[in-house]
Amino acid sequence: MFWPFLELQDQLVYCPLADFGASGVREGQDLYAQAVVAQPVTAHMPLKNAFEMQGKIAVLQRGICDFVTKVLHAQRAGAIAVLVANNSGDGRGEAFVMDAGHRQDQLLATVDIPAMMVSWSYSTEIFQQIREAYLDRRALAFTIRFLGADTASRVLAQQESLAQQHRNAMRCIEIKEQREHQQQEAANLLRNRLGKADKAIEPSAMRSAQNVVATPSTTLVILDVQNYFVLRHGYGEKHFDKDHEVGSTHSTQAKRHSNTVGLEFYDCVDNVLIPTIQDVLLASRATEGMEVVYSVVESATRDGRERSRAHKHAGIHVPRHGFGAQVPKRIAPDDDYDIVLPRTGVK
């Protein structure tokens, strides 16, 4: 059992072998010959360019007659192999195994050369290459490889893997383009809103504003979105464990309920809050006159003795320059433009 592959543009293209003919073909054998388009291209009658077919690969199209007749006409013209293009009008044009149909005559047994089907997408490329070679007055040769089942399976598996990688890459590009389009729409919407706000300012306010040296701006404030509060092992989990040190039936049930609520909260942070802030940040940074300010809880001392009474009572202590005081990387501040204000109290 062997599978034929056509070398086309440094790629092996599987071309199903007809269930008749190919009596002299063996596994591991290669056919290398010039490709010539039959005249007529459907080969439903003896070929008019038979003088060109001797020792060549005949390129045909479906239609008008059965496959056996086509291959016989090419064989009688001296072709050593046949490639049949599936130019079906069903919109697919996939390659399939050609059969002899209802023919059981003696002529069927006289077919010796291999005949293979080529899908419409690849056959279009073949016809294009033959046309270009004819215009350039040069011969175009193809190689047909007959591979064993194991080798053919590996080739097809590798091709499917590469095709899947290509589809994934195209999907990533599509998602990126959609994301950029959404971000652009968000930026345009924000600009429009800011424009309407500027128009709503009274003329007297505009005249007084002209005397101000500082450029007016709108500020986006991101409050307490830091590792200490948004990570699953942060303040929320520690605070709950502290409140439920004494085990009981009620506390166990409450802990299960709290764990469920906690998971929902952190999922919401990861999938809703952070992506939303990303969109707003992109729109804000793309708009002239926008300031981005981060306000984070961070103790000024190592032991946190300067903390407000509320923070001490709640047990909130974020060491200075510690990991808990950092903003998640997905929405991290721009060191060159954004403002980060640490604070140790609730105000």
Tab-separated table of C-alpha atoms in Angstrom, residues 60-311:
chain	number	residue	atom	x	y	z
A	60	LEU	CA	-6.394	16.951	-17.210
A	61	GLN	CA	-9.721	18.200	-15.874
A	62	ARG	CA	-12.892	16.396	-14.840
A	63	GLY	CA	-15.934	16.311	-17.054
A	64	ILE	CA	-17.659	14.923	-20.188
A	65	CYS	CA	-16.416	11.316	-19.852
A	66	ASP	CA	-15.426	8.750	-17.235
A	67	PHE	CA	-11.994	8.610	-15.647
A	68	VAL	CA	-10.932	5.417	-17.416
A	69	THR	CA	-11.446	7.011	-20.829
A	70	LYS	CA	-9.376	10.051	-19.846
A	71	VAL	CA	-6.467	7.975	-18.572
A	72	LEU	CA	-6.531	5.677	-21.603
A	73	HIS	CA	-6.302	8.631	-23.996
A	74	ALA	CA	-3.327	10.020	-22.040
A	75	GLN	CA	-1.646	6.602	-21.908
A	76	ARG	CA	-2.054	6.055	-25.660
A	77	ALA	CA	-0.457	9.476	-26.212
A	78	GLY	CA	2.620	8.272	-24.297
A	79	ALA	CA	2.042	9.866	-20.855
A	80	ILE	CA	3.644	8.119	-17.876
A	81	ALA	CA	1.214	9.534	-15.271
A	82	VAL	CA	-2.009	11.552	-15.106
A	83	LEU	CA	-3.059	14.374	-12.789
A	84	VAL	CA	-6.809	15.071	-12.888
A	85	ALA	CA	-7.908	18.463	-11.566
A	86	ASN	CA	-11.176	18.452	-9.655
A	87	ASN	CA	-12.858	21.494	-11.172
A	88	SER	CA	-16.232	20.534	-9.751
A	89	GLY	CA	-18.750	23.327	-9.410
A	90	ASP	CA	-19.883	22.242	-5.946
A	91	GLY	CA	-17.659	24.910	-4.371
A	92	ARG	CA	-15.343	22.430	-2.663
A	93	GLY	CA	-13.241	20.733	-5.313
A	94	GLU	CA	-11.612	18.298	-2.886
A	95	ALA	CA	-9.509	15.436	-4.201
A	96	PHE	CA	-10.951	11.911	-4.015
A	97	VAL	CA	-10.193	8.382	-5.206
A	98	MET	CA	-11.238	7.926	-8.834
A	99	ASP	CA	-12.960	4.640	-9.679
A	100	ALA	CA	-13.846	2.845	-12.889
A	101	GLY	CA	-17.564	3.212	-12.321
A	102	HIS	CA	-19.574	0.564	-14.170
A	103	ARG	CA	-16.835	-0.212	-16.666
A	104	GLN	CA	-15.770	-3.834	-16.592
A	105	ASP	CA	-14.528	-4.130	-20.178
A	106	GLN	CA	-11.179	-5.332	-21.455
A	107	LEU	CA	-9.943	-1.752	-21.894
A	108	LEU	CA	-9.953	-1.253	-18.119
A	109	ALA	CA	-7.330	-3.973	-17.745
A	110	THR	CA	-5.054	-2.203	-20.220
A	111	VAL	CA	-4.586	0.871	-17.982
A	112	ASP	CA	-1.028	0.713	-16.628
A	113	ILE	CA	-0.039	4.288	-15.698
A	114	PRO	CA	-0.924	5.865	-12.326
A	115	ALA	CA	-3.733	8.424	-12.239
A	116	MET	CA	-4.169	10.825	-9.327
A	117	MET	CA	-6.739	13.428	-8.354
A	118	VAL	CA	-5.665	16.971	-7.401
A	119	SER	CA	-7.915	19.335	-5.464
A	120	TRP	CA	-9.062	22.460	-7.251
A	121	SER	CA	-7.006	24.803	-5.071
A	122	TYR	CA	-3.730	23.022	-5.902
A	123	SER	CA	-4.634	22.361	-9.538
A	124	THR	CA	-5.165	26.093	-10.039
A	125	GLU	CA	-1.575	26.592	-8.915
A	126	ILE	CA	-0.396	23.831	-11.264
A	127	PHE	CA	-2.106	25.408	-14.283
A	128	GLN	CA	-0.649	28.787	-13.322
A	129	GLN	CA	2.887	27.377	-13.140
A	130	ILE	CA	2.493	25.632	-16.509
A	131	ARG	CA	1.208	28.849	-18.079
A	132	GLU	CA	4.126	30.876	-16.701
A	133	ALA	CA	6.627	28.261	-17.876
A	134	TYR	CA	5.102	28.327	-21.376
A	135	LEU	CA	5.377	32.121	-21.529
A	136	ASP	CA	8.983	31.923	-20.347
A	137	ARG	CA	9.687	29.187	-22.933
A	138	ARG	CA	10.937	26.713	-20.374
A	139	ALA	CA	9.909	23.220	-19.321
A	140	LEU	CA	8.128	22.641	-16.013
A	141	ALA	CA	8.829	19.298	-14.338
A	142	PHE	CA	7.043	17.740	-11.363
A	143	THR	CA	8.057	14.985	-8.961
A	144	ILE	CA	5.494	12.453	-7.748
A	145	ARG	CA	6.594	10.438	-4.711
A	146	PHE	CA	4.950	7.152	-3.741
A	147	LEU	CA	5.318	6.833	0.037
A	148	GLY	CA	4.557	3.955	2.349
A	149	ALA	CA	1.686	4.131	4.826
A	150	ASP	CA	3.885	4.984	7.840
A	151	THR	CA	5.814	7.733	6.067
A	152	ALA	CA	2.642	9.147	4.526
A	153	SER	CA	0.934	9.220	7.927
A	154	ARG	CA	3.826	11.173	9.430
A	155	VAL	CA	3.787	13.657	6.546
A	156	LEU	CA	0.034	14.217	6.859
A	157	ALA	CA	0.256	14.561	10.650
A	158	GLN	CA	3.022	17.143	10.324
A	159	GLN	CA	1.022	19.068	7.727
A	160	GLU	CA	-2.048	19.048	9.961
A	161	SER	CA	0.039	20.313	12.882
A	162	LEU	CA	1.450	23.152	10.775
A	163	ALA	CA	-2.027	23.982	9.502
A	164	GLN	CA	-3.336	24.117	13.070
A	165	GLN	CA	-0.479	26.422	14.083
A	166	HIS	CA	-1.312	28.661	11.129
A	167	ARG	CA	-4.990	28.740	12.115
A	168	ASN	CA	-4.058	29.589	15.697
A	169	ALA	CA	-1.740	32.364	14.524
A	170	MET	CA	-4.455	33.798	12.281
A	171	ARG	CA	-6.910	33.612	15.173
A	172	CYS	CA	-4.467	35.484	17.431
A	173	ILE	CA	-4.065	38.171	14.770
A	174	GLU	CA	-7.838	38.428	14.436
A	175	ILE	CA	-8.294	38.757	18.205
A	176	LYS	CA	-5.525	41.373	18.341
A	177	GLU	CA	-7.152	43.387	15.559
A	178	GLN	CA	-10.532	43.194	17.297
A	179	ARG	CA	-8.919	44.316	20.543
A	180	GLU	CA	-7.203	47.243	18.842
A	181	HIS	CA	-10.480	48.198	17.165
A	182	GLN	CA	-12.302	48.131	20.507
A	183	GLN	CA	-9.559	50.189	22.116
A	184	GLN	CA	-9.760	52.737	19.314
A	185	GLU	CA	-13.531	52.954	19.720
A	186	ALA	CA	-13.099	53.437	23.466
A	187	ALA	CA	-10.558	56.201	22.873
A	188	ASN	CA	-12.843	57.932	20.354
A	189	LEU	CA	-15.781	57.681	22.738
A	190	LEU	CA	-13.729	59.178	25.553
A	191	ARG	CA	-12.549	62.022	23.303
A	192	ASN	CA	-16.128	62.741	22.274
A	193	ARG	CA	-17.249	62.887	25.894
A	194	LEU	CA	-14.398	65.183	26.812
A	195	GLY	CA	-15.261	67.380	23.832
A	196	LYS	CA	-18.868	67.673	24.973
A	197	ALA	CA	-17.701	68.558	28.474
A	198	ASP	CA	-15.500	71.334	27.088
A	199	LYS	CA	-18.414	72.784	25.097
A	200	ALA	CA	-20.576	72.847	28.214
A	201	ILE	CA	-18.191	75.245	30.009
A	202	GLU	CA	-19.526	78.791	30.265
A	203	PRO	CA	-17.727	81.559	28.304
A	204	SER	CA	-16.811	83.369	31.533
A	205	ALA	CA	-15.148	80.250	32.832
A	206	MET	CA	-13.304	79.885	29.540
A	207	ARG	CA	-11.984	83.454	29.760
A	208	SER	CA	-10.803	82.945	33.326
A	209	ALA	CA	-9.220	79.651	32.373
A	210	GLN	CA	-7.119	81.379	29.735
A	211	ASN	CA	-5.243	83.205	32.511
A	212	VAL	CA	-4.256	79.932	34.187
A	213	VAL	CA	-0.754	78.755	33.357
A	214	ALA	CA	-1.348	75.048	34.035
A	215	THR	CA	-2.981	73.023	31.246
A	216	PRO	CA	-6.441	71.757	32.307
A	217	SER	CA	-6.685	67.971	32.426
A	218	THR	CA	-8.909	65.102	33.504
A	219	THR	CA	-7.544	62.589	35.993
A	220	LEU	CA	-8.143	58.858	36.052
A	221	VAL	CA	-7.664	57.565	39.606
A	222	ILE	CA	-7.057	53.853	40.174
A	223	LEU	CA	-7.617	53.182	43.863
A	224	ASP	CA	-6.202	50.259	45.870
A	225	VAL	CA	-5.781	47.933	42.871
A	226	GLN	CA	-2.589	46.292	44.137
A	227	ASN	CA	-1.231	42.819	44.810
A	228	TYR	CA	-2.157	42.982	48.494
A	229	PHE	CA	-5.876	43.106	47.664
A	230	VAL	CA	-6.306	41.458	44.253
A	231	LEU	CA	-4.252	38.259	44.686
A	232	ARG	CA	-5.865	35.141	46.148
A	233	HIS	CA	-3.232	34.829	48.884
A	234	GLY	CA	-3.503	38.483	49.854
A	235	TYR	CA	-5.318	40.398	52.586
A	236	GLY	CA	-8.766	38.866	52.024
A	237	GLU	CA	-7.670	35.286	52.687
A	238	LYS	CA	-5.509	36.213	55.694
A	239	HIS	CA	-8.318	38.297	57.183
A	240	PHE	CA	-10.818	35.434	56.866
A	241	ASP	CA	-8.484	32.854	58.422
A	242	LYS	CA	-7.899	35.161	61.374
A	243	ASP	CA	-11.634	35.543	62.009
A	244	HIS	CA	-12.227	31.765	61.932
A	245	GLU	CA	-9.475	30.367	64.082
A	246	VAL	CA	-11.972	28.584	66.367
A	247	GLY	CA	-13.500	25.632	64.455
A	248	SER	CA	-17.221	24.847	64.693
A	249	THR	CA	-20.042	23.627	62.485
A	250	HIS	CA	-21.259	27.156	61.840
A	251	SER	CA	-17.777	28.472	61.189
A	252	THR	CA	-17.082	25.564	58.805
A	253	GLN	CA	-20.233	26.306	56.835
A	254	ALA	CA	-19.406	29.991	56.858
A	255	LYS	CA	-15.896	29.225	55.672
A	256	ARG	CA	-17.216	27.157	52.758
A	257	HIS	CA	-19.567	29.968	51.798
A	258	SER	CA	-16.806	32.536	52.140
A	259	ASN	CA	-14.440	30.440	50.017
A	260	THR	CA	-17.067	30.277	47.265
A	261	VAL	CA	-17.652	34.010	47.441
A	262	GLY	CA	-13.904	34.605	47.537
A	263	LEU	CA	-13.313	32.555	44.398
A	264	GLU	CA	-16.057	34.467	42.610
A	265	PHE	CA	-14.496	37.747	43.728
A	266	TYR	CA	-11.015	36.885	42.475
A	267	ASP	CA	-12.409	35.496	39.213
A	268	CYS	CA	-14.226	38.795	38.760
A	269	VAL	CA	-10.989	40.661	39.451
A	270	ASP	CA	-9.054	38.606	36.883
A	271	ASN	CA	-11.691	38.491	34.149
A	272	VAL	CA	-13.657	41.731	34.582
A	273	LEU	CA	-11.882	44.345	36.702
A	274	ILE	CA	-8.349	44.060	35.273
A	275	PRO	CA	-9.434	43.886	31.572
A	276	THR	CA	-11.773	46.847	32.099
A	277	ILE	CA	-8.997	48.914	33.668
A	278	GLN	CA	-6.738	47.952	30.745
A	279	ASP	CA	-9.287	49.312	28.273
A	280	VAL	CA	-9.769	52.529	30.237
A	281	LEU	CA	-5.999	53.002	30.576
A	282	LEU	CA	-5.443	52.596	26.844
A	283	ALA	CA	-8.202	55.063	26.057
A	284	SER	CA	-6.938	57.540	28.654
A	285	ARG	CA	-3.309	57.385	27.554
A	286	ALA	CA	-4.389	57.899	23.953
A	287	THR	CA	-6.228	61.090	24.915
A	288	GLU	CA	-4.377	64.363	25.280
A	289	GLY	CA	-4.716	66.078	28.646
A	290	MET	CA	-5.396	62.924	30.688
A	291	GLU	CA	-3.543	62.237	33.931
A	292	VAL	CA	-3.362	58.717	35.370
A	293	VAL	CA	-2.971	58.505	39.144
A	294	TYR	CA	-2.535	55.320	41.173
A	295	SER	CA	-3.328	55.424	44.876
A	296	VAL	CA	-1.974	52.449	46.811
A	297	VAL	CA	-1.940	51.462	50.453
A	298	GLU	CA	1.671	51.341	51.657
A	299	SER	CA	3.107	51.767	55.125
A	300	ALA	CA	5.763	54.434	55.547
A	301	THR	CA	7.612	52.351	58.155
A	302	ARG	CA	8.520	48.707	58.416
A	303	ASP	CA	6.303	48.033	61.448
A	304	GLY	CA	3.487	50.267	60.188
A	305	ARG	CA	3.231	52.281	63.403
A	306	GLU	CA	2.052	55.374	61.502
A	307	ARG	CA	-1.014	53.591	60.089
A	308	SER	CA	-4.470	54.996	60.668
A	309	ARG	CA	-6.674	53.528	63.382
A	310	ALA	CA	-8.914	51.950	60.745
A	311	HIS	CA	-6.026	50.142	59.090
